[in-house]
Each structure stands twice: as C-alpha cells, then as structure tokens.
Amino acid sequence: MEDKTPFINVLISLGDDHLILGHRLSEWCGHAPMLEEDLSMPNMALDLLGQARNLYGYAVELEAKGRTEDDVAFLRSDREYKNILMVERPNGDFAHTILRQFYFAAYMKLFWESVLKNGDGRLQEFAAKASKELAYHIRHCGEWVVRLGDGTEESAARMKAAVDALHPYTNELFDVTPDFQHCIDGGLLPEPATLRADWDASVEQVFQQAFLSVPEVPFPQTGGRTGHHTEAFGHLLSELQYMQRAYPGLTW
Amino acid sequence: MSIETTPLWEVFIRSRNGLNHKHVGSLHAADSNLAVQSARDVYTRREEGNSIWVVRSDQIIASDPDRSGENFEPAADKIYRHPSFYDIPDDVGHM
Amino acid sequence: MYSQGLIGADDKPVEDDAFIAAFQARIDAEEKIEPNDPMPEAYRKTLVRQIGQHAHSEIVGMLPEGNWITRAPTLRRKLALLAKVQDEGGHGLYLYSAAETLGVSREQMTEELLSGKAKYSSIFNYPTPTWADIGAIGWLVDGAAIMNQVPLCRCSFGPYARAMVRVCREESFHQRQGYELMMALAEGSDKQREMAQDALNRWWWPSLMMFGPHDSDSTNSDQSMQWKIKRFTNDELRQKFVDATVVQAEKIGLTIPDPDLKWNPEKNDGEGGYDFGPIDWDEFWRVVKGGGPMNRDRIAARKKAWDEGAWVREAANAFAEKQAQRADAATVAAE
C-alpha cells in the first residue's frame, strides 16, 4: 500500500495554517474597532477553525494511530507545527490583521478551487464549503483594504506599513515541501506555482483601488513549513496549549 | 460634546424565497457595501435568510403617529370589504 | 430605527393627567408602544437607561469570557466559546439599536459607558482566573440573565421586546454550553472537580445579586412594573433562579455555597421553594460603585478598543465621503 505519510503531513500543515490564523483572529473578539467588526472577525475565525478541524480530522483518520484532532492541535512542540510564518505574526493593528486575512484568503480560495477541479476526493468536500467562506473573507477584507488605503492620511500610512511588513511573508504561501511535491505528483493537490498569477491579480486589483503598490521583496521570510518559527510563536503556543499542558490527559 | 457618528441602517432579511423581506433591526456602517456585509455578519449567523436589504434610516419616510386616527381608523367600519359580510347558503360550497 | 428625524422634532406632548391616564390605559391593554408614539418623558428616559445598561452589560460581558478564547482546552470548546462571546456582541448591537429608536446614538451611549456615567451589570466586574469560570458564567450568569430576559420579551416597548426575542432565541445555547462544561469538570479528575466547585463558590452570590436589590429597597421597580417594562420583581426572579439552579448543582454533585439553603414546602404559595441565606449587599454596592476587582480593567479594555479603533472608523467615514463626492462629480460631468 502507498505511504500516506506525506499527505498526512501536508494536511496537518494546512490545518496548522487555519488553526493559527483562526487563533490570531479570535484574539480580536471584544476588542474590534467597531461592534460590527466584533461580529465579522469571529465569523471568519470560526470558518478557519472549522476548516482546521476538517483537515486535522482527515489527517488522523488516514494516520489511524488513535490520535485525535485535539492531540494534533494542542500536543505538539513548536518545531512540529508547519504553518506558514505569516499566520503566526502578532495581529498588529486592524490594517495588519485585515491585510493578512486578505492575502491568506486570496490564496486559499484559489487553492480550494483548484482542488475542486482536480484533487483528493475528500478534500473536494471541504473545498466546496471553504471556497465560499473564503470568497466572503476576500470581499470583506478587500473592502477594508480599499477603505483604509483610500481613507484618511493616517489610515493610508498604516495600510502601507502593513503591506511593507507582511508582503515579505507571502512567498511562503507558494512554497512546496518535498511532502507537498509528493502529493502534487500523486494528483492529490494542486501545484501552488500555477496559482501565483491569479493571486497576484487579485492582490493587484484591490491594491489599485486602495492606492497601494506591491513592494519588491528582496528577502522573503519563510521557515514555518519546515518548523522554524518566529519568536512570537512560542508565546502563542503557551496560550493555545496552556490547559492541555497544565492538566495533561484530562477530558474537557 | 460632538461625537463623530457613523450612519444608521435598517436591515431587512428574506428568510426564504416566496416570503417578504422583513425588518430585523439596524446597524451602523459608513457606506452601503459595509452595511450589507455587516448585516450578513450580524443578522444571518444562524441561516436566518437568503437575501438582505439595507436602507439608511434617515431615508425612511414614516407616517405621522399623530395622524394615525385619520390614516387608519376610517378603514375600521368598512366591513363590506370582508367576505364574512355577505350571506350565502352553506350548501353553495366554498366561495 | 424608522424615521429618526421625527423623534424630538415634534412638539413634546403636554403631560397632563389625561395624557398620562391615556398612556397607562394603552399599557394596561397590553398595547405595544412604538418609538414615534407619544410617551411620557420619564418612560422614555427609563427605557434609554435600562436598554443602554443592558447593551453595555453585553459588551462588557464579552471581556471576562473573551479572556479564555485563546486558552480553551479543545477545538470544540474554542469554537463554542468564540461563537458565544460573538453572540454577546450581537446582543449588545441589537440592544443599542433598540435604544437608538428613542433618539440616543450608540456613540453617545458608548461615551457614557467609557466615562463611567452609564452602568452595566456588576457581575462582569469579577475576574475569570480559571477555565471553570467559563462554565460557571454560562451556567449561572446566563441562567440568571435568561430569568430576567424572558419576561422582557413581553415588555411594553416594541423595539426592546423584539430585540429580546432575538436575544433569547440565540441565548438558548449559552446556558447549556456552560452547564455541559461544568458537567465535564464535575465528572472529571479531582483537580477538575475542585476547579468547578471553586468557580461555583465565587460566582454563586454575585449571580444572586444580578437580580438587583430586594423589592423593599428597589427604587425603580414599582414604576417599571406599572409600565410593564418589568413583569416580575427582583425577588420573584431571584427565587425562581435559586429554585431552578439548586437541582442542577445537585445533579452534577456540586455544593451551593450557602449553609442556610433549605427546602421550604410553604414557599411559592405552597408549591415549595428554597430558603437561602442573606446576600452581602455591602459587596453589591461596593462593586456597583466601582470597587469591584475588575471595574477599572473592564472600562480600560473597552476604552482601549474604542480609542485604538478611532482611526478605522474615521477612515471608513472619510472613504464614504470621498465616494459620495466622486459620485456627485460623475453626475455633474455626465450632465
């Protein structure tokens, strides 16, 4: 039988992207700039966390070693999380959070649509729902990028600062690990490089309206896919894992 | 004290095709796109609908409550507008 | 809501005896009062204060539970808690909307909350140091809130009643979520049981205080009952809550921290109910007046979110303004 390990690893790394970004977004709940956004941001976070559960659930099912979604989500060491660095960045201001969400959603929507055309059958079930959820994230966050970019002098400056800070992390969206390549070769997953032009175009479209330009990125920031995280990540894990680490082996 | 305010919008949701849009509440948004999106996030979290209308609250023209009498009471005694006003033998059947 | 322009634009009604009597007759006939209807100024003011406080309570109430969103022990619990805290934001929003029909703006109410002029439920001035507090809040605090809120669905003011119908429908999962969480702890390890009992010990008395002072000491109660804003007195609701909750605690093997708690078959017109010990009203007033453990932190957190969000709100308004100007310019150009 074919070795499923590479596919399981990729499922977990995608699950990590969704868990960590959902976790970051959830930090806003109760602290948003306006009450309406106190509802919008948790909606997006709930979508992401729901997808994380799907991905982890599928991974542990394939793995068939008795691990649960929570074992994967809460009980690994930092090196074992394989999320891209962008999603673990501290939230920063509203401009940073919204832009990061936009970048991620714009990529994942293309990813899922590509899975729908040609990919693993079970993933196609997740993809149908996820691509709709992400279409909304793109629209909502895109509207905000435009408003902040074309709002006041202060908001434009903050929006630009967010682009400068986060754009270097976007290359990692397209990184292909050996496990990922294995899945591409097996027809389970799309090749990220083929999504690049469309992703660039959706970013460009919003940036144009927002009076933003895509910066040159001489030094892309990558490392999450191989488990090499930023300083912020350990702190995130110390919150995320607090209960499971302080009271091991219990049912909640 | 002057406080910068964001416009108020009334939200109407159609719970499913075949029904009217119904007023469900209001929210604040700077413009119509954000208003529709916020309406989606605030008022349809539990599959409450499939279509949203938003209308700026200050654009709604309401009838004057002081004129409720002249507006609505004249309809009260026009009982001949209702089917029960007309006597027809039972054996004619449903009409 | 509806035409804001009408509110306050008309001449204020003269509140003579005939006016007051006619208004009371409508209330007694169980007619709903709608925003543009003539109403006594005191009725309007009472509602603005009460709905505003209620809205603030929902918003401040997001903080103690929000404290645990990032530390929830499982993915399932994390989703449930996030959805619940989000709901509370929604409930605050519905309630602000209801108050706004009376001609007061959300911004104005927010300023009053942040300046300390407006009050909110003092229960949220207690801290949530442990995960069990999330269970206790859902079970006890939401339980007490539901006791208060269900009768408000029949309140005489239409927009408030409608908002409460929506809130009650959505809150039905909140208390179950909390009780289920407590149940898991109570059925768990010794440490978990201790954690659950400790949370019950800390939240029990403040939950009883949520219903407000005894009827004999409550200043606004009589008038609110007469206007059918309130349907039951503070003590009636508190008794209902105690009677419902004692059984729930027994079911999961937790002990209500009240040595005076005793079944009394005479109570509730012979149907029976629980006698309970004296409430520490000094503590209640201390917390109401700002001396609770978290009063300052709660307001500081709300103020921080509001202040740090100012540039976002300004940007949205500025963009809308620009768009309107561009649309005007385009119209002119087309002519």
XYZ file of C-alpha atoms in Angstrom:
682
model
C 0.000 0.000 0.000
C 1.116 3.511 -0.736
C 2.678 5.525 2.042
C 0.205 8.149 3.188
C 2.667 9.984 5.422
C 3.463 12.841 3.018
C -0.237 13.561 2.500
C -0.932 13.387 6.239
C 1.928 15.814 6.859
C 0.576 18.257 4.318
C -2.946 18.029 5.713
C -1.585 18.838 9.156
C 0.458 21.770 7.859
C -2.627 23.200 6.154
C -4.601 22.570 9.326
C -1.898 24.478 11.218
C -2.308 27.490 8.908
C -6.024 27.547 9.665
C -5.721 26.912 13.397
C -3.055 29.529 13.982
C -4.705 32.204 11.860
C -8.088 31.443 13.443
C -6.444 31.726 16.849
C -4.924 35.099 15.983
C -8.209 36.414 14.608
C -10.059 35.244 17.689
C -7.810 37.467 19.805
C -9.767 40.427 18.418
C -13.106 39.272 19.779
C -14.327 42.013 22.106
C -11.618 44.466 21.055
C -12.547 45.393 17.478
C -12.707 48.992 16.211
C -16.496 48.807 15.989
C -19.150 46.449 17.198
C -19.991 45.279 13.680
C -16.405 44.055 13.285
C -16.671 42.306 16.643
C -19.084 40.044 14.798
C -17.313 39.877 11.438
C -13.907 38.835 12.706
C -15.147 35.931 14.833
C -17.195 34.760 11.847
C -14.008 34.491 9.830
C -12.162 32.889 12.743
C -14.916 30.301 13.143
C -14.655 29.454 9.439
C -10.912 28.944 9.772
C -11.129 26.875 12.936
C -13.827 24.756 11.347
C -11.527 24.041 8.395
C -8.672 23.245 10.776
C -10.869 20.593 12.403
C -11.714 19.118 8.985
C -8.071 18.929 7.985
C -6.823 17.509 11.291
C -9.733 15.114 11.421
C -8.927 13.779 7.980
C -5.226 13.542 8.817
C -5.690 11.500 11.990
C -8.189 9.281 10.225
C -5.668 8.468 7.495
C -2.961 8.068 10.081
C -5.114 5.593 12.052
C -2.916 5.679 15.133
C -5.613 6.771 17.532
C -4.634 10.433 17.678
C -7.490 12.952 17.907
C -7.833 16.405 16.371
C -7.020 17.860 19.792
C -3.846 15.779 20.132
C -2.675 17.339 16.893
C -3.862 20.837 17.682
C -2.608 21.061 21.254
C 0.075 18.493 21.930
C 2.974 19.070 19.586
C 6.158 21.011 20.140
C 6.821 24.190 18.201
C 9.004 22.518 15.557
C 6.198 20.115 14.745
C 3.799 22.882 13.710
C 4.259 23.567 9.998
C 2.135 26.667 9.437
C 3.489 29.478 7.313
C 5.057 32.315 9.283
C 2.555 34.932 8.145
C -0.327 33.453 10.129
C 1.581 33.462 13.417
C 2.621 37.109 13.193
C 1.160 39.141 16.051
C -2.043 40.887 14.996
C -0.631 44.382 14.928
C -3.276 46.966 14.124
C -6.518 46.436 12.227
C -4.753 47.146 8.918
C -2.256 44.332 9.514
C -4.912 41.842 10.545
C -7.210 42.611 7.644
C -4.424 42.539 5.080
C -3.074 39.220 6.333
C -6.553 37.745 6.186
C -6.927 39.046 2.650
C -3.596 37.582 1.498
C -4.367 34.213 3.026
C -7.975 34.016 1.807
C -6.995 35.078 -1.699
C -4.523 32.183 -1.823
C -6.655 29.521 -0.166
C -9.669 30.262 -2.321
C -7.580 29.584 -5.435
C -6.139 26.516 -3.767
C -9.543 25.040 -2.953
C -10.957 25.867 -6.365
C -8.056 24.051 -7.910
C -8.657 21.057 -5.612
C -12.262 21.040 -6.783
C -11.138 20.702 -10.376
C -8.568 18.070 -9.727
C -7.623 16.747 -6.307
C -8.267 14.320 -3.496
C -11.934 13.399 -3.212
C -12.304 14.071 0.494
C -10.561 17.418 0.184
C -13.052 18.313 -2.513
C -15.799 18.014 0.097
C -14.010 20.563 2.307
C -13.204 22.718 -0.709
C -16.780 23.295 -1.783
C -17.652 24.951 1.517
C -14.300 26.565 2.178
C -14.092 28.358 -1.150
C -17.426 30.064 -0.420
C -16.325 31.050 3.063
C -13.098 32.463 1.693
C -14.848 34.337 -1.087
C -16.557 36.273 1.680
C -13.298 36.838 3.570
C -11.742 38.230 0.390
C -14.663 40.526 -0.219
C -14.912 41.756 3.361
C -11.184 42.222 3.892
C -10.727 43.594 0.386
C -13.347 46.260 1.077
C -11.480 47.226 4.218
C -8.087 47.360 2.498
C -9.610 49.780 -0.004
C -11.228 51.909 2.680
C -8.108 52.122 4.794
C -5.868 52.725 1.788
C -8.172 55.443 0.483
C -9.458 56.752 3.820
C -7.532 59.272 5.881
C -3.861 60.139 5.777
C -3.325 58.076 8.910
C -5.169 55.027 7.622
C -3.290 55.155 4.305
C 0.028 55.266 6.152
C -0.985 52.363 8.378
C -2.175 50.358 5.392
C 1.096 50.906 3.601
C 3.045 49.940 6.708
C 1.048 46.724 6.866
C 1.879 45.902 3.248
C 5.568 46.559 3.862
C 5.545 44.397 6.969
C 3.541 41.467 5.652
C 4.327 41.188 1.969
C 7.689 39.503 2.625
C 5.761 36.647 4.246
C 3.513 35.962 1.255
C 6.051 33.940 -0.758
C 5.760 31.114 1.701
C 2.149 30.590 0.605
C 3.588 29.128 -2.598
C 6.411 27.087 -1.075
C 6.468 23.407 -1.910
C 7.987 20.979 0.585
C 9.090 17.505 -0.546
C 5.910 16.076 1.035
C 3.834 18.588 -0.854
C 5.616 17.746 -4.111
C 4.844 14.104 -3.490
C 1.133 14.945 -3.247
C 1.268 17.085 -6.380
C 2.855 14.191 -8.246
C 0.148 11.889 -6.935
C -2.610 14.205 -8.169
C -3.899 14.901 -4.652
C -3.034 18.598 -4.506
C -2.637 21.469 -6.964
C 0.717 22.974 -7.781
C 0.913 26.329 -5.961
C 3.034 27.930 -8.687
C 0.069 27.667 -11.053
C -1.987 29.811 -8.632
C 0.521 32.631 -8.455
C -0.663 34.692 -11.409
C -4.276 34.705 -10.230
C -3.219 35.540 -6.679
C -1.079 38.430 -7.938
C -4.024 39.648 -9.985
C -6.477 39.617 -7.071
C -3.999 41.479 -4.879
C -3.271 43.954 -7.661
C -6.968 44.607 -8.215
C -7.571 45.572 -4.599
C -4.280 47.446 -4.280
C -5.131 49.597 -7.264
C -8.327 50.797 -5.625
C -6.500 51.241 -2.342
C -3.658 53.299 -3.863
C -1.170 50.691 -2.711
C 1.624 49.111 -4.643
C 3.155 45.696 -4.322
C 6.601 46.155 -2.806
C 9.746 44.475 -4.019
C 10.642 41.621 -1.722
C 14.391 41.079 -1.864
C 14.349 38.769 1.167
C 11.225 36.623 1.532
C 10.521 35.379 5.054
C 9.991 31.656 5.157
C 10.597 28.826 7.578
C 7.263 27.815 9.051
C 6.774 24.957 6.625
C 9.931 23.363 7.994
C 9.055 24.162 11.591
C 11.333 27.167 12.003
C 9.092 29.732 13.630
C 9.211 33.356 14.718
C 9.750 34.486 18.301
C 6.051 35.195 18.658
C 5.105 31.582 18.061
C 6.186 30.170 21.409
C 4.021 32.701 23.185
C 1.084 31.809 21.010
C 1.575 28.129 21.840
C 1.888 28.856 25.541
C -1.654 30.230 25.439
C -3.060 27.735 22.984
C -1.658 24.750 24.868
C -1.948 26.106 28.395
C -4.770 23.869 29.609
C -3.563 20.714 27.913
C -0.061 21.204 29.282
C -1.092 22.259 32.795
C -3.621 19.432 33.168
C -2.410 16.632 30.908
C -4.597 13.754 29.838
C -7.958 15.073 31.019
C -11.286 15.355 29.259
C -12.815 18.793 28.891
C -19.981 67.426 23.107
C -19.763 66.487 19.474
C -19.153 62.855 18.654
C -18.454 61.634 15.169
C -21.260 59.326 14.178
C -21.476 56.598 11.587
C -24.775 56.352 9.681
C -27.501 54.047 10.910
C -29.043 51.485 8.535
C -32.217 49.457 8.805
C -31.833 45.810 7.870
C -34.432 43.663 6.122
C -33.983 39.928 5.630
C -35.878 37.498 3.436
C -35.841 34.220 5.309
C -36.560 32.194 2.172
C -37.805 32.642 -1.354
C -41.504 33.270 -1.504
C -41.556 35.471 1.588
C -41.252 39.211 2.048
C -38.145 40.881 3.302
C -38.805 41.619 6.946
C -37.327 44.271 9.185
C -34.946 42.652 11.685
C -33.042 45.532 13.256
C -30.386 48.069 12.486
C -26.639 48.619 12.491
C -24.008 51.251 11.817
C -21.882 51.416 8.687
C -20.054 54.138 6.838
C -21.342 53.019 3.430
C -23.748 50.628 1.757
C -21.228 47.858 0.984
C -20.112 47.650 4.584
C -23.730 47.841 5.690
C -24.691 44.780 3.634
C -21.648 42.868 4.839
C -22.252 43.751 8.464
C -25.910 42.813 8.077
C -24.758 39.424 6.862
C -22.419 39.025 9.831
C -24.834 40.361 12.439
C -28.228 39.110 11.332
C -27.673 35.864 9.384
C -25.364 33.860 11.641
C -27.968 31.136 12.048
C -29.228 30.726 8.494
C -31.878 33.388 9.023
C -32.113 34.348 5.381
C -31.038 34.326 1.772
C -31.405 37.976 0.853
C -30.580 41.253 2.588
C -31.798 44.788 2.064
C -30.277 47.732 3.872
C -31.772 51.218 3.877
C -30.329 54.259 5.513
C -32.536 55.051 8.482
C -32.674 58.727 7.613
C -34.043 57.840 4.179
C -37.155 56.184 5.541
C -40.295 58.281 5.422
C -42.703 57.248 8.130
C -46.365 58.125 8.568
C -47.000 60.595 11.335
C -48.203 58.853 14.519
C -50.274 61.940 15.347
C -52.264 61.226 12.208
C -52.882 57.570 12.983
C -56.524 58.366 13.564
C -57.205 59.941 10.204
C -54.963 57.449 8.405
C -56.149 54.176 9.781
C -59.420 54.453 11.645
C -61.589 55.134 8.577
C -60.897 51.557 7.441
C -62.412 50.112 10.593
C -66.097 50.241 9.651
C -65.798 49.151 6.015
C -66.945 45.661 6.864
C -68.321 45.139 3.349
C -64.701 44.724 2.226
C -64.567 41.394 4.048
C -66.113 38.123 2.803
C -67.973 37.474 6.048
C -70.199 40.486 5.269
C -72.064 38.525 2.585
C -74.632 35.838 3.418
C -74.634 32.834 1.123
C -76.266 29.449 1.859
C -73.820 26.851 3.186
C -74.721 24.298 0.510
C -73.353 26.553 -2.218
C -69.964 25.402 -1.034
C -66.715 27.268 -0.537
C -66.579 30.599 -2.300
C -34.820 52.982 13.744
C -37.602 54.127 11.457
C -37.503 57.808 10.860
C -35.032 59.210 13.334
C -35.968 62.612 12.026
C -39.343 62.520 13.663
C -38.038 61.943 17.133
C -37.841 65.115 19.096
C -38.829 67.114 16.039
C -42.438 67.271 17.093
C -43.649 69.338 19.965
C -43.309 67.456 23.207
C -46.693 66.312 24.434
C -48.068 68.137 27.430
C -48.002 65.554 30.169
C -51.267 66.401 31.869
C -53.327 63.881 33.805
C -55.370 62.946 30.739
C -52.191 62.194 28.747
C -50.725 60.050 31.494
C -54.005 58.218 32.003
C -54.392 57.544 28.261
C -50.837 56.224 28.086
C -51.359 53.972 31.086
C -54.596 52.704 29.535
C -52.683 51.610 26.438
C -50.132 49.829 28.624
C -52.864 48.155 30.670
C -54.490 46.969 27.444
C -51.176 45.270 26.598
C -50.662 47.528 23.580
C -47.035 47.839 22.497
C -45.552 51.310 22.493
C -43.570 52.100 19.342
C -40.761 54.673 19.008
C -42.743 57.502 17.478
C -45.762 57.103 19.727
C -46.396 59.763 22.331
C -44.929 58.655 25.649
C -44.154 60.264 28.986
C -40.628 61.606 29.142
C -39.976 59.504 32.241
C -40.938 56.327 30.349
C -38.546 57.260 27.555
C -35.753 58.049 29.995
C -36.251 54.828 31.934
C -36.016 52.827 28.732
C -32.951 54.660 27.452
C -31.239 53.991 30.767
C -32.313 50.370 31.058
C -31.708 49.340 27.446
C -28.402 51.208 27.441
C -27.290 49.413 30.616
C -28.402 46.137 29.169
C -26.426 46.768 25.962
C -23.336 47.822 27.926
C -23.607 44.647 30.003
C -23.480 42.527 26.867
C -20.454 44.399 25.545
C -18.505 44.442 28.806
C -19.655 40.857 29.286
C -17.568 39.855 26.275
C -14.385 40.546 28.260
C -14.387 38.031 31.128
C -15.195 35.142 28.803
C -13.073 36.524 25.979
C -10.191 36.123 28.419
C -10.320 32.346 27.733
C -10.890 32.154 23.976
C -7.190 31.715 23.244
C -6.773 29.188 26.061
C -9.803 26.950 25.558
C -8.681 23.356 26.115
C -10.151 21.732 22.985
C -11.099 22.848 19.493
C -14.750 22.115 20.190
C -14.724 24.305 23.310
C -12.844 27.032 21.483
C -15.449 27.219 18.723
C -18.340 27.228 21.191
C -16.795 29.938 23.352
C -15.875 32.131 20.410
C -19.383 31.816 18.990
C -20.869 32.636 22.375
C -18.765 35.726 23.011
C -19.526 36.850 19.469
C -23.242 36.404 20.169
C -22.897 38.708 23.152
C -21.505 41.374 20.850
C -24.533 40.810 18.626
C -26.867 41.154 21.582
C -25.233 44.409 22.556
C -25.723 45.565 18.997
C -29.437 44.636 18.919
C -29.940 46.435 22.203
C -28.101 49.586 21.175
C -30.334 49.552 18.084
C -33.429 49.352 20.272
C -32.218 52.265 22.399
C -31.400 54.288 19.293
C -35.064 54.275 18.307
C -35.533 56.583 21.279
C -33.270 59.225 19.801
C -29.985 58.471 21.561
C -26.964 57.462 19.445
C -24.729 54.470 20.023
C -21.712 56.761 20.084
C -23.327 58.795 22.840
C -24.103 55.671 24.861
C -20.549 54.417 24.335
C -19.120 57.681 25.621
C -21.323 57.370 28.690
C -20.066 53.858 29.333
C -16.437 54.870 28.964
C -16.786 57.936 31.151
C -18.327 55.848 33.914
C -21.638 57.702 33.716
C -23.552 54.668 32.468
C -23.677 51.463 34.476
C -23.584 47.833 33.422
C -24.235 44.580 35.225
C -21.766 44.353 38.110
C -21.330 40.615 37.619
C -18.790 41.382 34.901
C -16.547 43.111 37.400
C -15.465 39.747 38.753
C -12.411 38.030 37.265
C -12.189 34.734 35.367
C -8.970 33.201 36.688
C -9.772 29.593 35.716
C -11.349 27.671 32.852
C -14.168 26.613 35.182
C -15.244 30.260 35.315
C -16.365 29.883 31.709
C -18.661 27.075 32.805
C -19.896 28.993 35.825
C -20.645 32.091 33.775
C -22.574 30.146 31.162
C -24.499 28.164 33.713
C -25.144 30.764 36.431
C -24.748 34.180 34.860
C -26.507 33.283 31.625
C -29.035 31.336 33.639
C -29.797 34.399 35.735
C -29.826 36.590 32.634
C -32.377 34.322 30.970
C -34.654 34.595 34.015
C -34.510 38.349 33.566
C -34.732 38.374 29.803
C -37.583 36.006 29.050
C -40.180 38.315 30.636
C -38.584 41.245 28.778
C -39.741 39.648 25.508
C -43.197 40.884 26.575
C -42.005 44.333 27.613
C -44.330 47.169 26.623
C -41.773 48.902 24.391
C -41.860 47.232 20.970
C -38.213 47.534 19.849
C -36.918 46.314 23.229
C -39.315 43.368 23.232
C -38.348 42.418 19.672
C -34.634 42.652 20.442
C -35.157 40.424 23.460
C -36.997 37.797 21.419
C -33.952 37.570 19.202
C -31.560 37.548 22.144
C -33.456 34.831 23.999
C -33.633 32.650 20.918
C -29.877 32.914 20.441
C -29.010 32.543 24.108
C -30.685 29.213 24.434
C -27.363 27.517 23.705
C -25.351 29.658 26.099
C -26.545 28.232 29.365
C -26.421 24.664 28.041
C -22.863 25.281 26.885
C -21.898 26.408 30.394
C -23.662 23.599 32.209
C -22.207 20.965 29.903
C -18.755 22.414 30.546
C -19.311 22.263 34.328
C -20.626 18.735 33.978
C -17.453 17.657 32.187
C -15.403 19.116 35.042
C -17.596 17.595 37.721
C -17.247 14.184 36.110
C -13.513 14.637 35.631
C -10.462 14.404 37.878
C -10.201 15.714 41.445
C -8.484 18.813 40.162
C -11.275 19.460 37.698
C -13.954 18.962 40.353
C -12.111 21.340 42.681
C -11.906 23.871 39.880
C -15.651 23.579 39.256
C -16.576 23.892 42.937
C -14.241 26.849 43.356
C -15.892 28.623 40.433
C -19.366 27.925 41.816
C -18.232 29.279 45.193
C -17.080 32.517 43.615
C -19.978 33.054 41.194
C -22.968 31.966 43.265
C -23.524 35.086 45.364
C -22.708 37.587 42.633
C -25.218 35.721 40.436
C -27.940 36.218 43.050
C -27.013 39.895 43.189
C -27.640 40.166 39.444
C -31.364 40.427 40.123
C -30.794 43.679 41.949
C -31.738 44.891 45.450
C -34.624 43.409 47.404
C -38.034 44.663 46.299
C -38.279 46.651 49.534
C -35.111 48.593 48.572
C -35.568 48.873 44.825
C -36.274 52.423 43.724
C -37.270 51.961 40.094
C -39.184 48.752 40.459
C -42.787 49.880 41.053
C -42.957 52.315 38.187
C -41.314 49.854 35.783
C -43.830 47.189 36.777
C -46.678 49.618 36.205
C -45.326 50.454 32.751
C -44.877 46.737 32.044
C -41.224 47.215 31.290
C -40.724 44.720 34.090
C -43.086 41.810 34.608
C -41.677 40.269 37.777
C -39.987 41.793 40.789
C -36.310 41.297 41.608
C -37.106 38.934 44.471
C -39.537 36.854 42.423
C -36.946 36.295 39.708
C -34.194 35.583 42.218
C -36.350 32.928 43.879
C -37.084 31.298 40.516
C -33.377 31.219 39.773
C -32.460 29.627 43.094
C -35.195 27.020 42.779
C -34.075 26.072 39.275
C -30.343 26.059 39.996
C -30.142 24.064 43.225
C -31.331 20.918 41.445
C -28.867 21.458 38.607
C -25.989 21.716 41.083
C -27.089 18.546 42.876
C -27.265 16.646 39.598
C -23.566 17.182 38.975
C -22.532 16.801 42.593
C -21.562 20.397 43.295
C -22.441 22.208 46.501
C -24.124 25.605 46.587
C -22.012 27.689 48.983
C -24.858 28.643 51.307
C -25.231 26.915 54.704
C -28.723 28.402 55.070
C -30.047 26.861 51.886
C -33.074 24.745 52.824
C -36.181 23.386 51.122
C -39.291 25.132 52.371
C -42.557 23.457 51.336
C -44.554 26.564 52.262
C -42.789 28.778 49.734
C -44.200 29.849 46.340
C -47.817 29.579 47.506
C -47.348 26.083 48.836
C -45.551 24.725 45.789
C -42.322 24.774 47.720
C -39.043 26.548 47.148
C -35.655 27.125 48.695
C -34.903 29.455 51.555
C -31.473 30.948 51.167
C -29.067 32.949 53.291
C -28.589 36.720 53.415
C -26.953 38.442 50.462
C -23.987 40.686 51.190
C -25.399 43.963 49.900
C -22.330 45.875 51.023
C -20.362 43.905 48.474
C -23.031 44.534 45.857
C -22.915 48.303 46.337
C -19.141 48.348 46.506
C -18.961 46.697 43.086
C -21.745 48.864 41.632
C -19.890 51.964 42.783
C -16.675 50.925 41.083
C -14.901 48.982 43.835
C -15.141 45.515 42.304
C -11.988 43.606 41.416
C -12.253 44.294 37.686
C -14.188 47.580 37.279
C -11.197 49.595 36.174
C -9.787 46.897 33.928
C -13.076 46.356 32.127
C -13.567 50.000 31.281
C -9.899 50.385 30.401
C -10.194 47.493 27.931
C -13.308 48.960 26.312
C -11.692 52.376 26.153
C -8.570 50.953 24.566
C -10.590 49.181 21.855
C -12.642 52.316 21.207
C -9.673 54.678 21.123
C -7.479 52.399 19.048
C -10.334 51.837 16.634
C -10.942 55.543 16.089
C -8.669 55.785 13.048
C -10.505 52.860 11.418
C -13.921 54.435 11.928
C -12.606 57.773 10.694
C -11.115 56.126 7.616
C -14.419 54.425 6.763
C -16.304 57.685 7.103
C -13.692 59.583 5.079
C -13.849 56.987 2.312
C -17.655 57.157 2.221
C -17.422 60.927 1.967
C -14.955 60.689 -0.922
C -17.121 58.147 -2.714
C -20.132 60.424 -2.396
C -18.137 63.330 -3.792
C -16.887 61.209 -6.678
C -20.440 60.126 -7.455
C -21.555 63.779 -7.430
C -18.665 64.765 -9.678
C -19.534 61.957 -12.073
C -23.147 63.111 -12.186
C -22.105 66.673 -12.919
C -19.705 65.508 -15.620
C -22.433 63.466 -17.244
C -24.814 66.400 -17.473
